[in-house]
Amino acid sequence: MLAGGRIAIGGATLAKGYRNPVSPDPFAEPGWFHTDDLGALESGDSGVLTVLGRADEAISTGGFTVLPQPVEAALGTHPAVRDCAVFGLADDRLGQRVVAAIVVGDGCPPPTLEALRAHVARTLDVTAAPRELHVVNVLPRRGIGKVDRAALVRRFAGEADQ
């Protein structure tokens, strides 16, 4: 089941709730667990569900919602980008602006923000193209190997104001 793009799961083996309840309660609707994952069902009868990303990672920019994962996939096809992460930073005009941190491939010159914006806009709406770029040596990662977006937000949040 998808509710507003959010994935909800149900079935005979679904738990009835958490031992230590949380708010909002993802089990509030009897028989369903509402996840923080966003998804889309393929059209037709295939029943294939594609997980698009986490709702808590979504970037609200200029009235649009941008998920980091498709932007990262687009950036990752640029020949100079070895690794990347996309996240949102507060913006007085837009609410949040789309920001990219990239690791440049060996022997490659760092791409410009304009070049990366154009590259992303070839496959995604220009709204998803980063408005700010940071070149880093390595992306911070959490224990399970996922990029630590919160660390990137903490690192770069004040830089635009300086």
One Martini backbone bead per residue (centre of mass of N, CA, C, O) as a GRO file, in nm:
protein
  162
    1MET     BB    1   0.098   0.035   0.021
    2LEU     BB    2   0.017   0.376  -0.069
    3ALA     BB    3   0.068   0.690   0.116
    4GLY     BB    4   0.175   0.952  -0.037
    5GLY     BB    5   0.436   0.754  -0.117
    6ARG     BB    6   0.417   0.585   0.130
    7ILE     BB    7   0.512   0.301   0.283
    8ALA     BB    8   0.295   0.019   0.346
    9ILE     BB    9   0.252  -0.258   0.568
   10GLY     BB   10   0.105  -0.597   0.558
   11GLY     BB   11  -0.009  -0.877   0.767
   12ALA     BB   12  -0.008  -1.166   0.957
   13THR     BB   13   0.309  -1.094   1.071
   14LEU     BB   14   0.243  -0.834   1.195
   15ALA     BB   15   0.290  -0.624   1.417
   16LYS     BB   16   0.122  -0.417   1.666
   17GLY     BB   17   0.399  -0.294   1.781
   18TYR     BB   18   0.578  -0.130   2.007
   19ARG     BB   19   0.706  -0.155   2.315
   20ASN     BB   20   0.811   0.147   2.265
   21PRO     BB   21   0.650   0.399   2.191
   22VAL     BB   22   0.591   0.623   1.920
   23SER     BB   23   0.611   0.955   1.765
   24PRO     BB   24   0.455   0.865   1.543
   25ASP     BB   25   0.241   0.597   1.488
   26PRO     BB   26   0.294   0.340   1.253
   27PHE     BB   27   0.031   0.162   1.391
   28ALA     BB   28  -0.244   0.328   1.387
   29GLU     BB   29  -0.326   0.146   1.155
   30PRO     BB   30  -0.482  -0.128   1.141
   31GLY     BB   31  -0.258  -0.363   0.984
   32TRP     BB   32  -0.034  -0.126   0.970
   33PHE     BB   33   0.292  -0.009   0.844
   34HIS     BB   34   0.447   0.303   0.849
   35THR     BB   35   0.691   0.419   0.676
   36ASP     BB   36   0.991   0.623   0.569
   37ASP     BB   37   0.928   0.528   0.281
   38LEU     BB   38   0.953   0.581  -0.062
   39GLY     BB   39   0.724   0.507  -0.342
   40ALA     BB   40   0.658   0.303  -0.647
   41LEU     BB   41   0.427   0.182  -0.870
   42GLU     BB   42   0.390   0.004  -1.126
   43SER     BB   43   0.234  -0.017  -1.397
   44GLY     BB   44  -0.011  -0.231  -1.371
   45ASP     BB   45   0.018  -0.591  -1.261
   46SER     BB   46   0.310  -0.643  -1.128
   47GLY     BB   47   0.373  -0.508  -0.829
   48VAL     BB   48   0.612  -0.320  -0.850
   49LEU     BB   49   0.837  -0.189  -0.608
   50THR     BB   50   0.990   0.129  -0.566
   51VAL     BB   51   1.248   0.255  -0.386
   52LEU     BB   52   1.335   0.603  -0.347
   53GLY     BB   53   1.337   0.672  -0.028
   54ARG     BB   54   1.357   0.893   0.233
   55ALA     BB   55   1.156   1.121   0.384
   56ASP     BB   56   1.389   1.250   0.576
   57GLU     BB   57   1.567   1.331   0.296
   58ALA     BB   58   1.396   1.529   0.186
   59ILE     BB   59   1.381   1.815  -0.034
   60SER     BB   60   1.259   2.148   0.016
   61THR     BB   61   1.232   2.336  -0.298
   62GLY     BB   62   1.036   2.575  -0.409
   63GLY     BB   63   0.782   2.354  -0.371
   64PHE     BB   64   0.970   2.107  -0.394
   65THR     BB   65   1.055   1.758  -0.415
   66VAL     BB   66   1.378   1.616  -0.333
   67LEU     BB   67   1.559   1.335  -0.397
   68PRO     BB   68   1.880   1.228  -0.361
   69GLN     BB   69   1.919   0.962  -0.530
   70PRO     BB   70   1.873   1.063  -0.827
   71VAL     BB   71   2.097   1.277  -0.813
   72GLU     BB   72   2.329   1.083  -0.751
   73ALA     BB   73   2.296   0.916  -1.007
   74ALA     BB   74   2.353   1.148  -1.203
   75LEU     BB   75   2.630   1.234  -1.091
   76GLY     BB   76   2.764   0.941  -1.122
   77THR     BB   77   2.785   0.984  -1.453
   78HIS     BB   78   3.012   1.161  -1.414
   79PRO     BB   79   3.349   1.134  -1.489
   80ALA     BB   80   3.452   1.308  -1.217
   81VAL     BB   81   3.265   1.123  -1.035
   82ARG     BB   82   3.311   0.893  -0.770
   83ASP     BB   83   3.147   1.048  -0.537
   84CYS     BB   84   2.824   1.111  -0.360
   85ALA     BB   85   2.615   1.373  -0.204
   86VAL     BB   86   2.280   1.465  -0.108
   87PHE     BB   87   2.147   1.776   0.031
   88GLY     BB   88   2.001   1.997   0.270
   89LEU     BB   89   1.977   2.356   0.304
   90ALA     BB   90   1.911   2.636   0.430
   91ASP     BB   91   1.672   2.880   0.279
   92ASP     BB   92   1.518   3.181   0.258
   93ARG     BB   93   1.373   3.135  -0.031
   94LEU     BB   94   1.338   2.793  -0.062
   95GLY     BB   95   1.406   2.657   0.237
   96GLN     BB   96   1.584   2.470   0.042
   97ARG     BB   97   1.895   2.351  -0.078
   98VAL     BB   98   2.074   2.191  -0.314
   99VAL     BB   99   2.343   1.968  -0.220
  100ALA     BB  100   2.685   1.882  -0.312
  101ALA     BB  101   2.907   1.611  -0.250
  102ILE     BB  102   3.235   1.543  -0.384
  103VAL     BB  103   3.436   1.294  -0.539
  104VAL     BB  104   3.715   1.292  -0.720
  105GLY     BB  105   3.865   1.154  -0.964
  106ASP     BB  106   4.139   1.033  -1.071
  107GLY     BB  107   4.282   1.290  -1.268
  108CYS     BB  108   4.051   1.493  -1.221
  109PRO     BB  109   3.889   1.766  -1.261
  110PRO     BB  110   3.692   1.971  -1.114
  111PRO     BB  111   3.381   2.038  -1.136
  112THR     BB  112   3.144   2.250  -1.196
  113LEU     BB  113   2.845   2.356  -1.107
  114GLU     BB  114   2.736   2.407  -1.391
  115ALA     BB  115   2.806   2.127  -1.507
  116LEU     BB  116   2.633   1.963  -1.302
  117ARG     BB  117   2.362   2.094  -1.356
  118ALA     BB  118   2.350   2.012  -1.656
  119HIS     BB  119   2.377   1.708  -1.611
  120VAL     BB  120   2.120   1.669  -1.439
  121ALA     BB  121   1.917   1.816  -1.648
  122ARG     BB  122   1.916   1.576  -1.858
  123THR     BB  123   1.733   1.375  -1.642
  124LEU     BB  124   1.630   1.611  -1.466
  125ASP     BB  125   1.504   1.844  -1.307
  126VAL     BB  126   1.639   2.150  -1.233
  127THR     BB  127   1.550   2.146  -0.931
  128ALA     BB  128   1.764   1.902  -0.863
  129ALA     BB  129   1.990   2.079  -0.901
  130PRO     BB  130   2.256   2.196  -0.772
  131ARG     BB  131   2.347   2.509  -0.583
  132GLU     BB  132   2.579   2.343  -0.437
  133LEU     BB  133   2.943   2.285  -0.394
  134HIS     BB  134   3.150   2.009  -0.265
  135VAL     BB  135   3.484   1.923  -0.227
  136VAL     BB  136   3.598   1.600  -0.129
  137ASN     BB  137   3.785   1.328  -0.018
  138VAL     BB  138   3.547   1.227   0.180
  139LEU     BB  139   3.275   1.055   0.293
  140PRO     BB  140   3.073   1.029   0.540
  141ARG     BB  141   3.019   0.741   0.756
  142ARG     BB  142   2.850   0.494   0.876
  143GLY     BB  143   2.875   0.181   1.012
  144ILE     BB  144   2.707   0.064   0.740
  145GLY     BB  145   2.815   0.275   0.492
  146LYS     BB  146   2.650   0.515   0.500
  147VAL     BB  147   2.584   0.818   0.440
  148ASP     BB  148   2.633   1.116   0.642
  149ARG     BB  149   2.424   1.373   0.611
  150ALA     BB  150   2.434   1.514   0.887
  151ALA     BB  151   2.738   1.578   0.872
  152LEU     BB  152   2.717   1.759   0.622
  153VAL     BB  153   2.529   1.967   0.739
  154ARG     BB  154   2.712   2.053   0.972
  155ARG     BB  155   2.961   2.135   0.796
  156PHE     BB  156   2.786   2.340   0.572
  157ALA     BB  157   2.569   2.536   0.700
  158GLY     BB  158   2.766   2.808   0.752
  159GLU     BB  159   2.925   2.881   0.482
  160ALA     BB  160   2.724   3.077   0.327
  161ASP     BB  161   2.749   3.305   0.567
  162GLN     BB  162   3.076   3.373   0.532
   0.00000   0.00000   0.00000
